[in-house]
mmCIF file of C-alpha atoms and ligand atoms in Angstrom:
data_model
loop_
_atom_site.group_PDB
_atom_site.id
_atom_site.type_symbol
_atom_site.label_atom_id
_atom_site.label_comp_id
_atom_site.label_asym_id
_atom_site.label_seq_id
_atom_site.Cartn_x
_atom_site.Cartn_y
_atom_site.Cartn_z
ATOM 1 C CA UNK A 1 74.975 12.707 86.270
ATOM 2 C CA UNK A 2 75.583 15.823 84.190
ATOM 3 C CA UNK A 3 75.106 15.607 80.412
ATOM 4 C CA UNK A 4 78.357 14.680 78.713
ATOM 5 C CA UNK A 5 79.702 16.592 75.689
ATOM 6 C CA UNK A 6 81.992 14.936 73.137
ATOM 7 C CA UNK A 7 83.418 17.932 71.296
ATOM 8 C CA UNK A 8 82.705 21.415 70.034
ATOM 9 C CA UNK A 9 81.019 21.344 66.632
ATOM 10 C CA UNK A 10 80.634 24.997 65.627
ATOM 11 C CA UNK A 11 79.731 28.518 66.739
ATOM 12 C CA UNK A 12 76.678 30.145 65.157
ATOM 13 C CA UNK A 13 76.053 33.810 64.394
ATOM 14 C CA UNK A 14 72.687 35.434 63.786
ATOM 15 C CA UNK A 15 72.836 38.495 61.559
ATOM 16 C CA UNK A 16 70.495 40.401 59.269
ATOM 17 C CA UNK A 17 71.259 39.888 55.561
ATOM 18 C CA UNK A 18 73.743 42.317 54.096
ATOM 19 C CA UNK A 19 76.010 42.747 57.121
ATOM 20 C CA UNK A 20 79.044 41.572 55.141
ATOM 21 C CA UNK A 21 79.963 38.956 57.752
ATOM 22 C CA UNK A 22 80.252 36.110 55.249
ATOM 23 C CA UNK A 23 82.297 38.134 52.792
ATOM 24 C CA UNK A 24 84.589 39.272 55.630
ATOM 25 C CA UNK A 25 85.042 35.729 56.945
ATOM 26 C CA UNK A 26 85.922 34.505 53.447
ATOM 27 C CA UNK A 27 87.779 37.503 52.027
ATOM 28 C CA UNK A 28 89.600 38.784 55.105
ATOM 29 C CA UNK A 29 89.724 35.954 57.631
ATOM 30 C CA UNK A 30 90.238 33.300 54.935
ATOM 31 C CA UNK A 31 87.511 30.947 56.062
ATOM 32 C CA UNK A 32 86.222 28.555 53.378
ATOM 33 C CA UNK A 33 82.528 28.263 52.662
ATOM 34 C CA UNK A 34 81.691 24.548 52.541
ATOM 35 C CA UNK A 35 77.926 24.129 53.003
ATOM 36 C CA UNK A 36 74.738 26.168 52.690
ATOM 37 C CA UNK A 37 70.988 26.046 53.176
ATOM 38 C CA UNK A 38 68.707 28.669 51.671
ATOM 39 C CA UNK A 39 64.976 29.151 52.301
ATOM 40 C CA UNK A 40 62.617 32.043 51.576
ATOM 41 C CA UNK A 41 63.437 33.748 54.865
ATOM 42 C CA UNK A 42 66.892 32.537 55.791
ATOM 43 C CA UNK A 43 70.344 31.719 54.533
ATOM 44 C CA UNK A 44 72.586 29.464 56.613
ATOM 45 C CA UNK A 45 76.219 29.263 55.572
ATOM 46 C CA UNK A 46 78.886 27.020 57.092
ATOM 47 C CA UNK A 47 82.489 28.197 56.938
ATOM 48 C CA UNK A 48 85.644 26.425 58.015
ATOM 49 C CA UNK A 49 89.230 27.287 58.877
ATOM 50 C CA UNK A 50 91.093 24.194 60.057
ATOM 51 C CA UNK A 51 88.789 22.579 62.614
ATOM 52 C CA UNK A 52 87.141 25.922 63.467
ATOM 53 C CA UNK A 53 83.638 26.110 61.992
ATOM 54 C CA UNK A 54 81.291 29.092 62.013
ATOM 55 C CA UNK A 55 77.655 28.847 60.958
ATOM 56 C CA UNK A 56 76.286 32.202 59.789
ATOM 57 C CA UNK A 57 72.496 32.468 60.018
ATOM 58 C CA UNK A 58 71.236 35.380 57.940
ATOM 59 C CA UNK A 59 67.670 36.666 58.173
ATOM 60 C CA UNK A 60 66.541 37.524 54.690
ATOM 61 C CA UNK A 61 63.911 40.010 53.613
ATOM 62 C CA UNK A 62 64.430 42.082 56.663
ATOM 63 C CA UNK A 63 64.446 45.855 56.553
ATOM 64 C CA UNK A 64 67.458 47.645 58.039
ATOM 65 C CA UNK A 65 70.852 46.041 58.659
ATOM 66 C CA UNK A 66 72.090 46.238 62.238
ATOM 67 C CA UNK A 67 74.035 49.473 61.962
ATOM 68 C CA UNK A 68 71.015 51.442 60.772
ATOM 69 C CA UNK A 69 68.595 49.814 63.220
ATOM 70 C CA UNK A 70 68.015 52.445 65.877
ATOM 71 C CA UNK A 71 69.245 50.452 68.854
ATOM 72 C CA UNK A 72 68.787 52.262 72.130
ATOM 73 C CA UNK A 73 71.144 50.792 74.758
ATOM 74 C CA UNK A 74 69.130 52.358 77.567
ATOM 75 C CA UNK A 75 66.097 50.127 76.833
ATOM 76 C CA UNK A 76 65.948 46.371 77.441
ATOM 77 C CA UNK A 77 67.139 44.485 74.350
ATOM 78 C CA UNK A 78 64.126 42.217 74.078
ATOM 79 C CA UNK A 79 61.758 45.168 73.815
ATOM 80 C CA UNK A 80 63.572 46.279 70.673
ATOM 81 C CA UNK A 81 63.328 43.365 68.318
ATOM 82 C CA UNK A 82 63.388 44.514 64.717
ATOM 83 C CA UNK A 83 60.145 44.007 62.815
ATOM 84 C CA UNK A 84 60.728 40.587 61.269
ATOM 85 C CA UNK A 85 58.344 38.855 58.972
ATOM 86 C CA UNK A 86 59.612 35.292 59.150
ATOM 87 C CA UNK A 87 58.675 32.272 61.153
ATOM 88 C CA UNK A 88 60.932 30.957 63.865
ATOM 89 C CA UNK A 89 61.201 27.654 61.976
ATOM 90 C CA UNK A 90 63.515 29.220 59.398
ATOM 91 C CA UNK A 91 66.768 28.315 61.094
ATOM 92 C CA UNK A 92 67.457 24.634 61.358
ATOM 93 C CA UNK A 93 69.440 23.487 64.393
ATOM 94 C CA UNK A 94 68.884 26.659 66.418
ATOM 95 C CA UNK A 95 66.376 28.838 68.167
ATOM 96 C CA UNK A 96 65.682 32.126 66.490
ATOM 97 C CA UNK A 97 67.204 34.671 68.866
ATOM 98 C CA UNK A 98 65.661 37.755 67.176
ATOM 99 C CA UNK A 99 68.458 39.762 68.671
ATOM 100 C CA UNK A 100 68.477 43.506 67.934
ATOM 101 C CA UNK A 101 72.135 43.504 66.846
ATOM 102 C CA UNK A 102 74.380 40.993 65.088
ATOM 103 C CA UNK A 103 75.496 38.365 67.546
ATOM 104 C CA UNK A 104 77.324 35.058 68.012
ATOM 105 C CA UNK A 105 74.812 33.235 70.140
ATOM 106 C CA UNK A 106 75.059 29.469 69.800
ATOM 107 C CA UNK A 107 77.883 27.156 70.792
ATOM 108 C CA UNK A 108 77.044 23.776 69.309
ATOM 109 C CA UNK A 109 78.455 20.550 70.741
ATOM 110 C CA UNK A 110 78.443 17.001 69.497
ATOM 111 C CA UNK A 111 77.095 14.442 71.940
ATOM 112 C CA UNK A 112 76.698 10.689 71.702
ATOM 113 C CA UNK A 113 73.072 10.238 72.580
ATOM 114 C CA UNK A 114 70.711 13.215 72.287
ATOM 115 C CA UNK A 115 67.636 11.641 73.977
ATOM 116 C CA UNK A 116 69.662 10.628 77.022
ATOM 117 C CA UNK A 117 71.445 14.014 77.201
ATOM 118 C CA UNK A 118 68.039 15.738 76.968
ATOM 119 C CA UNK A 119 66.666 13.601 79.803
ATOM 120 C CA UNK A 120 69.635 14.424 81.988
ATOM 121 C CA UNK A 121 69.291 18.127 81.305
ATOM 122 C CA UNK A 122 65.611 18.072 82.154
ATOM 123 C CA UNK A 123 66.281 16.119 85.353
ATOM 124 C CA UNK A 124 68.743 18.887 86.251
ATOM 125 C CA UNK A 125 66.130 21.579 85.740
ATOM 126 C CA UNK A 126 67.374 22.826 82.347
ATOM 127 C CA UNK A 127 64.317 23.211 80.120
ATOM 128 C CA UNK A 128 64.864 22.497 76.425
ATOM 129 C CA UNK A 129 64.088 25.207 73.882
ATOM 130 C CA UNK A 130 63.875 22.503 71.185
ATOM 131 C CA UNK A 131 63.278 18.860 72.231
ATOM 132 C CA UNK A 132 65.133 15.978 70.503
ATOM 133 C CA UNK A 133 64.428 16.331 66.779
ATOM 134 C CA UNK A 134 65.514 14.193 63.804
ATOM 135 C CA UNK A 135 66.492 15.690 60.461
ATOM 136 C CA UNK A 136 67.187 13.432 57.488
ATOM 137 C CA UNK A 137 68.396 13.808 53.917
ATOM 138 C CA UNK A 138 70.242 11.652 51.374
ATOM 139 C CA UNK A 139 73.401 11.652 53.503
ATOM 140 C CA UNK A 140 71.719 10.118 56.578
ATOM 141 C CA UNK A 141 70.221 11.648 59.700
ATOM 142 C CA UNK A 142 71.087 13.773 62.691
ATOM 143 C CA UNK A 143 69.310 14.159 66.027
ATOM 144 C CA UNK A 144 69.578 17.451 67.886
ATOM 145 C CA UNK A 145 68.099 19.469 70.727
ATOM 146 C CA UNK A 146 68.680 23.027 71.939
ATOM 147 C CA UNK A 147 69.077 24.293 75.488
ATOM 148 C CA UNK A 148 69.184 27.944 76.478
ATOM 149 C CA UNK A 149 72.040 28.803 78.839
ATOM 150 C CA UNK A 150 71.795 31.196 81.759
ATOM 151 C CA UNK A 151 74.075 33.703 80.002
ATOM 152 C CA UNK A 152 72.334 36.418 77.965
ATOM 153 C CA UNK A 153 71.266 35.120 74.538
ATOM 154 C CA UNK A 154 73.611 32.105 74.477
ATOM 155 C CA UNK A 155 72.105 28.732 73.540
ATOM 156 C CA UNK A 156 73.651 25.334 73.002
ATOM 157 C CA UNK A 157 72.645 23.011 70.223
ATOM 158 C CA UNK A 158 73.560 19.427 71.070
ATOM 159 C CA UNK A 159 73.742 17.063 68.133
ATOM 160 C CA UNK A 160 74.621 13.526 67.205
ATOM 161 C CA UNK A 161 75.973 13.321 63.669
ATOM 162 C CA UNK A 162 77.328 9.775 63.919
ATOM 163 C CA UNK A 163 74.718 8.610 61.357
ATOM 164 C CA UNK A 164 75.459 11.338 58.840
ATOM 165 C CA UNK A 165 77.869 11.331 55.876
ATOM 166 C CA UNK A 166 76.985 14.626 54.115
ATOM 167 C CA UNK A 167 78.976 17.865 53.867
ATOM 168 C CA UNK A 168 77.733 19.382 57.131
ATOM 169 C CA UNK A 169 74.239 18.613 58.420
ATOM 170 C CA UNK A 170 71.006 17.343 56.797
ATOM 171 C CA UNK A 171 69.296 20.110 54.839
ATOM 172 C CA UNK A 172 72.612 21.691 53.810
ATOM 173 C CA UNK A 173 74.220 21.191 50.428
ATOM 174 C CA UNK A 174 77.933 21.293 49.719
ATOM 175 C CA UNK A 175 79.012 24.751 48.545
ATOM 176 C CA UNK A 176 82.153 26.733 47.815
ATOM 177 C CA UNK A 177 85.492 25.516 46.498
ATOM 178 C CA UNK A 178 87.646 23.025 48.314
ATOM 179 C CA UNK A 179 90.972 24.852 48.764
ATOM 180 C CA UNK A 180 93.792 23.404 46.692
ATOM 181 C CA UNK A 181 97.545 23.727 46.844
ATOM 182 C CA UNK A 182 99.884 24.064 49.827
ATOM 183 C CA UNK A 183 98.606 24.708 53.323
ATOM 184 C CA UNK A 184 97.590 28.321 53.798
ATOM 185 C CA UNK A 185 100.072 30.064 56.136
ATOM 186 C CA UNK A 186 97.100 31.965 57.548
ATOM 187 C CA UNK A 187 95.490 28.691 58.633
ATOM 188 C CA UNK A 188 94.252 28.473 62.193
ATOM 189 C CA UNK A 189 93.843 24.990 63.576
ATOM 190 C CA UNK A 190 90.906 25.224 66.008
ATOM 191 C CA UNK A 191 88.959 27.347 68.503
ATOM 192 C CA UNK A 192 91.228 27.868 71.517
ATOM 193 C CA UNK A 193 88.696 29.598 73.752
ATOM 194 C CA UNK A 194 85.353 31.352 73.823
ATOM 195 C CA UNK A 195 85.024 34.354 76.112
ATOM 196 C CA UNK A 196 81.662 35.446 77.509
ATOM 197 C CA UNK A 197 81.045 39.046 78.630
ATOM 198 C CA UNK A 198 79.097 38.696 81.891
ATOM 199 C CA UNK A 199 77.366 41.262 84.096
ATOM 200 C CA UNK A 200 79.133 42.130 87.330
ATOM 201 C CA UNK A 201 78.520 39.527 90.031
ATOM 202 C CA UNK A 202 77.145 36.816 87.719
ATOM 203 C CA UNK A 203 80.192 34.532 87.302
ATOM 204 C CA UNK A 204 79.398 32.188 90.202
ATOM 205 C CA UNK A 205 75.900 31.422 88.895
ATOM 206 C CA UNK A 206 77.241 30.800 85.379
ATOM 207 C CA UNK A 207 79.958 28.436 86.623
ATOM 208 C CA UNK A 208 77.426 26.563 88.759
ATOM 209 C CA UNK A 209 75.036 26.158 85.831
ATOM 210 C CA UNK A 210 77.670 24.772 83.449
ATOM 211 C CA UNK A 211 79.003 22.495 86.157
ATOM 212 C CA UNK A 212 75.560 21.242 87.113
ATOM 213 C CA UNK A 213 74.228 20.732 83.570
ATOM 214 C CA UNK A 214 77.320 19.700 81.601
ATOM 215 C CA UNK A 215 79.930 18.793 84.220
ATOM 216 C CA UNK A 216 82.232 21.706 83.327
ATOM 217 C CA UNK A 217 85.195 22.139 85.622
ATOM 218 C CA UNK A 218 86.904 25.335 86.638
ATOM 219 C CA UNK A 219 90.565 25.687 85.711
ATOM 220 C CA UNK A 220 93.194 28.189 86.717
ATOM 221 C CA UNK A 221 94.348 30.674 84.078
ATOM 222 C CA UNK A 222 97.104 32.346 86.085
ATOM 223 C CA UNK A 223 99.137 31.535 89.194
ATOM 224 C CA UNK A 224 98.045 34.868 90.711
ATOM 225 C CA UNK A 225 94.438 33.685 90.574
ATOM 226 C CA UNK A 226 92.289 33.516 93.695
ATOM 227 C CA UNK A 227 90.390 30.227 93.989
ATOM 228 C CA UNK A 228 87.194 31.983 95.085
ATOM 229 C CA UNK A 229 87.312 35.166 93.022
ATOM 230 C CA UNK A 230 89.035 34.193 89.787
ATOM 231 C CA UNK A 231 91.899 36.066 88.184
ATOM 232 C CA UNK A 232 91.542 39.744 89.010
ATOM 233 C CA UNK A 233 93.528 42.371 87.169
ATOM 234 C CA UNK A 234 92.925 45.825 88.544
ATOM 235 C CA UNK A 235 94.508 49.251 88.969
ATOM 236 C CA UNK A 236 96.007 51.726 86.515
ATOM 237 C CA UNK A 237 92.716 51.979 84.638
ATOM 238 C CA UNK A 238 92.088 48.221 84.349
ATOM 239 C CA UNK A 239 89.376 46.272 86.164
ATOM 240 C CA UNK A 240 88.771 42.753 84.891
ATOM 241 C CA UNK A 241 87.926 39.430 86.485
ATOM 242 C CA UNK A 242 88.457 36.224 84.530
ATOM 243 C CA UNK A 243 87.281 32.765 85.468
ATOM 244 C CA UNK A 244 87.807 29.811 83.154
ATOM 245 C CA UNK A 245 86.064 26.478 82.783
ATOM 246 C CA UNK A 246 86.235 23.495 80.462
ATOM 247 C CA UNK A 247 84.148 20.475 79.765
ATOM 248 C CA UNK A 248 85.013 16.959 80.813
ATOM 249 C CA UNK A 249 84.338 14.173 78.374
ATOM 250 C CA UNK A 250 82.400 11.567 80.260
ATOM 251 C CA UNK A 251 84.905 9.060 81.618
ATOM 252 C CA UNK A 252 87.957 10.758 80.080
ATOM 253 C CA UNK A 253 89.618 12.695 82.893
ATOM 254 C CA UNK A 254 91.701 15.282 81.038
ATOM 255 C CA UNK A 255 91.329 17.651 78.164
ATOM 256 C CA UNK A 256 93.164 17.350 74.905
ATOM 257 C CA UNK A 257 95.328 20.390 74.156
ATOM 258 C CA UNK A 258 93.050 21.377 71.330
ATOM 259 C CA UNK A 259 89.831 21.382 73.349
ATOM 260 C CA UNK A 260 88.120 24.714 73.553
ATOM 261 C CA UNK A 261 88.132 26.515 76.911
ATOM 262 C CA UNK A 262 85.454 28.906 78.167
ATOM 263 C CA UNK A 263 86.342 32.194 79.844
ATOM 264 C CA UNK A 264 83.921 34.315 81.870
ATOM 265 C CA UNK A 265 84.872 38.004 81.874
ATOM 266 C CA UNK A 266 83.369 40.533 84.285
ATOM 267 C CA UNK A 267 84.420 44.130 84.688
ATOM 268 C CA UNK A 268 85.399 45.343 88.163
ATOM 269 C CA UNK A 269 84.388 48.768 89.360
ATOM 270 C CA UNK A 270 87.180 51.017 88.083
ATOM 271 C CA UNK A 271 86.893 54.476 86.602
ATOM 272 C CA UNK A 272 86.779 54.805 82.823
ATOM 273 C CA UNK A 273 85.252 52.927 79.936
ATOM 274 C CA UNK A 274 85.976 49.295 79.307
ATOM 275 C CA UNK A 275 85.488 46.558 76.773
ATOM 276 C CA UNK A 276 83.181 44.347 78.840
ATOM 277 C CA UNK A 277 80.706 47.077 79.793
ATOM 278 C CA UNK A 278 80.754 48.461 76.236
ATOM 279 C CA UNK A 279 79.841 44.946 75.024
ATOM 280 C CA UNK A 280 76.990 44.538 77.548
ATOM 281 C CA UNK A 281 75.565 47.930 76.633
ATOM 282 C CA UNK A 282 75.837 47.697 72.851
ATOM 283 C CA UNK A 283 74.980 43.998 72.586
ATOM 284 C CA UNK A 284 71.951 44.448 74.820
ATOM 285 C CA UNK A 285 73.105 42.013 77.513
ATOM 286 C CA UNK A 286 75.575 39.214 78.169
ATOM 287 C CA UNK A 287 76.911 37.084 75.326
ATOM 288 C CA UNK A 288 79.922 35.793 73.434
ATOM 289 C CA UNK A 289 82.443 38.640 73.433
ATOM 290 C CA UNK A 290 85.254 36.980 71.495
ATOM 291 C CA UNK A 291 86.636 33.754 70.176
ATOM 292 C CA UNK A 292 90.331 32.855 70.190
ATOM 293 C CA UNK A 293 91.575 31.089 67.047
ATOM 294 C CA UNK A 294 94.617 28.946 67.674
ATOM 295 C CA UNK A 295 97.526 29.151 65.253
ATOM 296 C CA UNK A 296 100.963 27.530 65.321
ATOM 297 C CA UNK A 297 102.508 30.561 63.567
ATOM 298 C CA UNK A 298 100.927 33.791 64.722
ATOM 299 C CA UNK A 299 103.313 36.035 62.777
ATOM 300 C CA UNK A 300 102.404 34.451 59.421
ATOM 301 C CA UNK A 301 98.713 34.314 60.284
ATOM 302 C CA UNK A 302 98.573 37.949 61.440
ATOM 303 C CA UNK A 303 100.545 39.097 58.395
ATOM 304 C CA UNK A 304 98.295 37.251 55.930
ATOM 305 C CA UNK A 305 95.083 38.454 57.582
ATOM 306 C CA UNK A 306 96.301 42.065 57.773
ATOM 307 C CA UNK A 307 97.190 41.925 54.068
ATOM 308 C CA UNK A 308 93.679 40.644 53.372
ATOM 309 C CA UNK A 309 92.208 43.642 55.218
ATOM 310 C CA UNK A 310 91.652 42.480 58.822
ATOM 311 C CA UNK A 311 92.026 45.402 61.216
ATOM 312 C CA UNK A 312 93.767 44.581 64.475
ATOM 313 C CA UNK A 313 93.843 46.527 67.734
ATOM 314 C CA UNK A 314 97.124 48.434 67.984
ATOM 315 C CA UNK A 315 98.996 47.898 71.258
ATOM 316 C CA UNK A 316 99.682 51.017 73.340
ATOM 317 C CA UNK A 317 102.724 52.855 71.890
ATOM 318 C CA UNK A 318 104.885 52.113 74.965
ATOM 319 C CA UNK A 319 104.231 48.343 74.966
ATOM 320 C CA UNK A 320 107.408 47.167 73.221
ATOM 321 C CA UNK A 321 109.639 49.651 75.059
ATOM 322 C CA UNK A 322 108.389 48.699 78.539
ATOM 323 C CA UNK A 323 111.188 47.635 80.874
ATOM 324 C CA UNK A 324 112.261 44.108 80.030
ATOM 325 C CA UNK A 325 109.713 43.501 77.223
ATOM 326 C CA UNK A 326 112.256 43.351 74.396
ATOM 327 C CA UNK A 327 114.464 40.961 76.436
ATOM 328 C CA UNK A 328 111.439 38.801 77.228
ATOM 329 C CA UNK A 329 110.637 38.580 73.517
ATOM 330 C CA UNK A 330 114.254 37.846 72.580
ATOM 331 C CA UNK A 331 114.498 35.210 75.311
ATOM 332 C CA UNK A 332 111.557 33.486 73.605
ATOM 333 C CA UNK A 333 113.689 33.348 70.443
ATOM 334 C CA UNK A 334 111.666 36.055 68.680
ATOM 335 C CA UNK A 335 112.452 39.431 67.197
ATOM 336 C CA UNK A 336 110.790 42.336 69.081
ATOM 337 C CA UNK A 337 110.707 44.394 65.861
ATOM 338 C CA UNK A 338 108.790 41.666 64.040
ATOM 339 C CA UNK A 339 106.187 41.381 66.830
ATOM 340 C CA UNK A 340 105.847 45.167 66.997
ATOM 341 C CA UNK A 341 105.445 45.448 63.216
ATOM 342 C CA UNK A 342 102.362 43.243 63.477
ATOM 343 C CA UNK A 343 101.131 44.395 66.909
ATOM 344 C CA UNK A 344 101.510 40.932 68.461
ATOM 345 C CA UNK A 345 101.595 40.762 72.279
ATOM 346 C CA UNK A 346 103.745 38.282 74.213
ATOM 347 C CA UNK A 347 103.330 37.312 77.843
ATOM 348 C CA UNK A 348 103.841 34.493 80.346
ATOM 349 C CA UNK A 349 100.776 33.115 82.137
ATOM 350 C CA UNK A 350 102.426 33.265 85.538
ATOM 351 C CA UNK A 351 103.331 29.564 85.429
ATOM 352 C CA UNK A 352 107.129 29.387 85.101
ATOM 353 C CA UNK A 353 106.962 32.040 82.416
ATOM 354 C CA UNK A 354 108.057 35.596 82.043
ATOM 355 C CA UNK A 355 111.244 37.427 82.801
ATOM 356 C CA UNK A 356 113.999 35.984 84.924
ATOM 357 C CA UNK A 357 113.091 32.334 84.375
ATOM 358 C CA UNK A 358 115.642 30.115 82.723
ATOM 359 C CA UNK A 359 114.863 29.424 79.036
ATOM 360 C CA UNK A 360 113.715 25.838 79.589
ATOM 361 C CA UNK A 361 111.168 27.036 82.162
ATOM 362 C CA UNK A 362 109.751 29.798 80.017
ATOM 363 C CA UNK A 363 106.161 29.261 78.986
ATOM 364 C CA UNK A 364 104.412 32.005 77.161
ATOM 365 C CA UNK A 365 101.658 32.917 74.776
ATOM 366 C CA UNK A 366 101.297 35.405 71.953
ATOM 367 C CA UNK A 367 98.028 37.127 71.105
ATOM 368 C CA UNK A 368 96.610 39.692 68.735
ATOM 369 C CA UNK A 369 93.039 40.981 68.812
ATOM 370 C CA UNK A 370 90.947 42.180 65.895
ATOM 371 C CA UNK A 371 88.759 45.241 66.081
ATOM 372 C CA UNK A 372 85.055 44.440 66.560
ATOM 373 C CA UNK A 373 83.725 42.810 63.402
ATOM 374 C CA UNK A 374 80.225 44.329 63.583
ATOM 375 C CA UNK A 375 79.375 48.062 63.630
ATOM 376 C CA UNK A 376 78.843 47.897 67.406
ATOM 377 C CA UNK A 377 81.640 47.545 69.990
ATOM 378 C CA UNK A 378 80.770 43.907 70.469
ATOM 379 C CA UNK A 379 82.180 40.664 69.013
ATOM 380 C CA UNK A 380 85.816 40.357 67.938
ATOM 381 C CA UNK A 381 88.261 37.595 67.058
ATOM 382 C CA UNK A 382 91.674 36.860 68.450
ATOM 383 C CA UNK A 383 94.673 34.923 67.171
ATOM 384 C CA UNK A 384 96.583 33.029 69.816
ATOM 385 C CA UNK A 385 99.755 30.969 69.701
ATOM 386 C CA UNK A 386 100.604 29.114 72.881
ATOM 387 C CA UNK A 387 104.095 27.962 73.701
ATOM 388 C CA UNK A 388 103.425 25.964 76.847
ATOM 389 C CA UNK A 389 101.204 28.564 78.550
ATOM 390 C CA UNK A 390 97.639 27.307 78.968
ATOM 391 C CA UNK A 391 96.201 30.442 80.608
ATOM 392 C CA UNK A 392 96.344 34.196 80.064
ATOM 393 C CA UNK A 393 98.849 36.857 81.080
ATOM 394 C CA UNK A 394 98.395 40.158 82.840
ATOM 395 C CA UNK A 395 100.672 42.149 80.474
ATOM 396 C CA UNK A 396 98.704 41.246 77.337
ATOM 397 C CA UNK A 397 95.359 41.941 78.970
ATOM 398 C CA UNK A 398 96.506 45.328 80.307
ATOM 399 C CA UNK A 399 97.800 46.257 76.848
ATOM 400 C CA UNK A 400 94.530 45.271 75.153
ATOM 401 C CA UNK A 401 92.453 47.011 77.799
ATOM 402 C CA UNK A 402 94.422 50.282 77.474
ATOM 403 C CA UNK A 403 94.193 50.299 73.665
ATOM 404 C CA UNK A 404 90.458 49.706 73.728
ATOM 405 C CA UNK A 405 89.934 52.273 76.451
ATOM 406 C CA UNK A 406 91.796 54.901 74.401
ATOM 407 C CA UNK A 407 89.629 54.004 71.405
ATOM 408 C CA UNK A 408 86.355 54.148 73.377
ATOM 409 C CA UNK A 409 87.360 57.495 74.880
ATOM 410 C CA UNK A 410 87.881 58.864 71.361
ATOM 411 C CA UNK A 411 84.376 57.710 70.361
ATOM 412 C CA UNK A 412 82.813 60.043 72.965
HETATM 413 O O1 ENO B 1 93.011 37.308 76.658
HETATM 414 C C1 ENO B 1 91.990 36.686 76.317
HETATM 415 O O2 ENO B 1 91.870 36.147 75.207
HETATM 416 C C2 ENO B 1 90.856 36.564 77.234
HETATM 417 O O3 ENO B 1 89.930 35.855 76.948
HETATM 418 C C3 ENO B 1 90.861 37.464 78.455
HETATM 419 C C4 ENO B 1 90.067 38.712 78.204
HETATM 420 C C5 ENO B 1 88.716 38.732 78.473
HETATM 421 C C6 ENO B 1 87.957 39.886 78.241
HETATM 422 C C7 ENO B 1 88.565 41.009 77.752
HETATM 423 O O4 ENO B 1 87.822 42.127 77.527
HETATM 424 C C8 ENO B 1 89.927 41.001 77.467
HETATM 425 C C9 ENO B 1 90.687 39.851 77.686
#
């Protein structure tokens, strides 16, 4: 039997000190710092927004921050590790990825029984980077292990925190201020999805690995999707293949609405620059390209984050005047001017959505994408509000793709 995952715990970044990630997450994205661990060589900070938790691992005492490190995308990433002077024991609960650029590289899950999950993974041929390990402090103890995935630098920490009552994990102390007052309108509730940028032709092997090791199951993101190939959007300058998967929870058959989905994105051979290939080149291989934060009120969330300084990708100028777009937005009970003011995209996912359907059938989603949050064209965040649509829509993806392509062309 595959190893069974209970729920997503957090997503971890690895960055050199001084990248500004923590101050951006707090000041612009309105995450709240709630726990920290500091050693001579590392700072680990846990930040929360609703149920979405990021762990930022900062390497201290390291010479140049990522944007001044002379990264050469034509050489293999692993040959270019910056000259670090710290031991790989500095980061608790993770392997040290020593990645040449800032990266989100660990998706951590809670599991019920780490030793049994580790045994199952080993039986399935998945070697552990860190075997089952106990960590204890005054709040109790946690057992964890780490497995490296088959995708670029992505690892998975698997942990059992059922015997722990502290702020986050043993070794961390509570930090930051607990937010007071009314609920923040910019609040996001949880991680909706995590999208991996994958090299061309690798999706099948990735799906097989997650299915084999963790019992992930494929799910359909759009009615137009081909069962063998995934959802392919191509032509007019776009070439993208999406395949989605999600984890089953042991004996529980379905997924709760707020469970995080995983999306594998590959570029298809089409002329011009694109977001997936730019990621692979500048990140130095496959990895987590973006994370979708779920909100129940995307207009308020986007407005609050923009006011705090978050920079979003601007949709192509013609997006809101495309045939039928304004009617589609009005039919959803929304004001096209309001969405265009904020740059929010609206689309059906091909399942009873979109134009021409009667209002009670309409299922749609709204999305807005941030610009990359590091100096490279790599990781970005997304806000997503779903009204019945569980997948993704072609219109939104085309709009994002075109905007990014125009931007990348200007960078030449
Ligand atoms: O729309 C989303 O959030 C997706 O996850 C689909 C997607 C994947 C990769 C891209 O470069 C752009 C869009």
